[in-house]
């Protein structure tokens, strides 16, 4: 199939293939390819004016519209709104990365809600933080095409391990050993649907309450000449759509008017699913995020489908903007435990100047104001840029966000506040002497106590989770994992007299070695063997933001429009 796609792509040329942002053949570069994405995942530059192709015939009329920028915004490289109430990406999960609220987001019983997104994690994060108020997000990027996404979750152990690792991290963050996933949603853009197809057929798939597909569900053809779909790979989605249409689940599905060569488009797949439910998409005009224009839709209980105009790369990227509203719907459906941003306590012993707050008495921080840089903040407090970077784990070139809190290093001199007299030459000389190791002590004066460093909270590594069985005590568990009872008590925030109950979760430090290791799961990195079911359709390619362009393996996996809102198309 890939050889056939390669031949087809070389014949069609730029207008029919690359103008749609789709790779003609895996690993084959063309002279008219758009610029490569930069290391951050954003397009290097606009690849010139948008071009469109013929929509053609098929299931449902596809509409043609292309606009490289919408209201001055490139849908494939949207502005970063910051992190809101969320901490930055953590590598704690067994696969991908996660963000969680700085505080909260978990109930007293240990319940938290989770969204696992496939393909374009950073682009989705920009939309997610706009409306999320406590849900935890895991983002996974596995390269080009849907093939890697199918393979990564070919066995149930992979997803079960992922959930366990997120629960362990939330237990560590909250100090609640009973941390567990309460509500679960799977979302994808472009190529990411391959993982969702696998998970929905596995035991853990029963936990999934919602599925969101943002221009992200493709299929192969049983007979391309007749336009007949190979529906074998669509059955997990059809089953879920039936349950959503019955009001038991939530399924949100969007599609563009892009017609890829050699495999069925998201529009054809959507019409197939709606038809199988005995429904029909109806005309509906609506302007949506990032310039999207809806022209038809279908709604039945918890199943919602929207068809949008546009056949170009930015039209594909713009579908990620729908994540913001999807999270709104999940908030209303789930009522997740609320999360909050970093909490600050006032320093009773210091006056508060503009943009300056304190976390603990004697420990100063600075809250970044609009237009401030590390250089201007360092100058303000008479410290160096390198000191600020080292203390706050910043990397060169990292931009500061308004409202971001920075810890100030030892020896920082707070600026004068309103009501104070201007700094005198004597003050400046004293500060200079202090920096040189001199002080007022030689003159018999008592020097003011130095401002202490902001103590960095001790970050413990994620641990293995042990589920307590009947009759087990802290002492028995400690012996099994070669740790002390005191370590378990401190690590899990327990009291020595805590009586464990069957089903309780105890987090074990990763640095310890199991005395009796559990049965080995499928080796990580080993090639996953997909069950012997119907062959998967071809996988189109699209680079993921920040990922190097790697041609997908020559497999018979379903097409994947990989790509990231900060990158190129990937079907």
Short mmCIF file of N, CA and C in Angstrom, two decimals, residues 20 52-64 221 257-260 265 267-268 311:
data_model
loop_
_atom_site.label_atom_id
_atom_site.label_comp_id
_atom_site.label_asym_id
_atom_site.label_seq_id
_atom_site.Cartn_x
_atom_site.Cartn_y
_atom_site.Cartn_z
N UNK A 20 -2.05 20.14 0.29
CA UNK A 20 -2.95 19.71 1.36
C UNK A 20 -2.19 19.39 2.62
N UNK A 52 -5.42 25.18 -2.69
CA UNK A 52 -6.50 24.23 -2.47
C UNK A 52 -6.61 23.28 -3.65
N UNK A 53 -7.23 22.16 -3.40
CA UNK A 53 -7.43 21.20 -4.47
C UNK A 53 -8.91 20.98 -4.70
N UNK A 54 -9.24 20.11 -5.62
CA UNK A 54 -10.64 19.84 -5.94
C UNK A 54 -11.21 18.94 -4.86
N UNK A 55 -12.33 19.33 -4.32
CA UNK A 55 -12.94 18.55 -3.25
C UNK A 55 -13.37 17.19 -3.75
N UNK A 56 -13.82 17.12 -4.97
CA UNK A 56 -14.23 15.83 -5.52
C UNK A 56 -15.58 15.40 -5.00
N UNK A 57 -15.97 14.17 -5.35
CA UNK A 57 -17.23 13.62 -4.89
C UNK A 57 -16.97 12.65 -3.77
N UNK A 58 -18.02 12.15 -3.17
CA UNK A 58 -17.86 11.17 -2.11
C UNK A 58 -18.96 11.31 -1.10
N UNK A 59 -18.79 10.64 0.04
CA UNK A 59 -19.80 10.66 1.09
C UNK A 59 -19.88 12.05 1.68
N UNK A 60 -20.93 12.77 1.39
CA UNK A 60 -21.07 14.11 1.93
C UNK A 60 -20.32 15.11 1.08
N UNK A 61 -20.93 16.24 0.84
CA UNK A 61 -20.27 17.27 0.05
C UNK A 61 -19.20 17.94 0.89
N UNK A 62 -17.98 18.05 0.40
CA UNK A 62 -16.93 18.71 1.15
C UNK A 62 -16.76 20.13 0.62
N UNK A 63 -16.59 21.06 1.53
CA UNK A 63 -16.51 22.46 1.17
C UNK A 63 -15.06 22.92 1.10
N UNK A 64 -14.82 23.89 0.24
CA UNK A 64 -13.46 24.35 -0.01
C UNK A 64 -13.24 25.77 0.52
N UNK A 221 -9.52 1.78 2.29
CA UNK A 221 -10.60 1.43 1.36
C UNK A 221 -10.61 -0.08 1.12
N UNK A 257 -12.59 19.23 5.31
CA UNK A 257 -12.95 18.84 3.94
C UNK A 257 -11.74 18.38 3.14
N UNK A 258 -10.68 18.02 3.83
CA UNK A 258 -9.47 17.52 3.17
C UNK A 258 -9.71 16.12 2.65
N UNK A 259 -9.33 15.88 1.38
CA UNK A 259 -9.50 14.56 0.77
C UNK A 259 -8.12 13.97 0.52
N UNK A 260 -7.62 13.10 1.39
CA UNK A 260 -6.29 12.53 1.21
C UNK A 260 -6.26 11.51 0.08
N UNK A 265 -11.18 9.77 3.97
CA UNK A 265 -11.03 10.99 4.76
C UNK A 265 -11.85 10.92 6.05
N UNK A 267 -14.11 12.97 6.73
CA UNK A 267 -15.50 13.26 6.34
C UNK A 267 -16.22 11.97 5.96
N UNK A 268 -15.57 11.12 5.16
CA UNK A 268 -16.20 9.85 4.75
C UNK A 268 -16.45 8.96 5.95
N UNK A 311 -9.52 22.91 3.18
CA UNK A 311 -8.76 21.78 2.65
C UNK A 311 -7.25 21.98 2.77
#
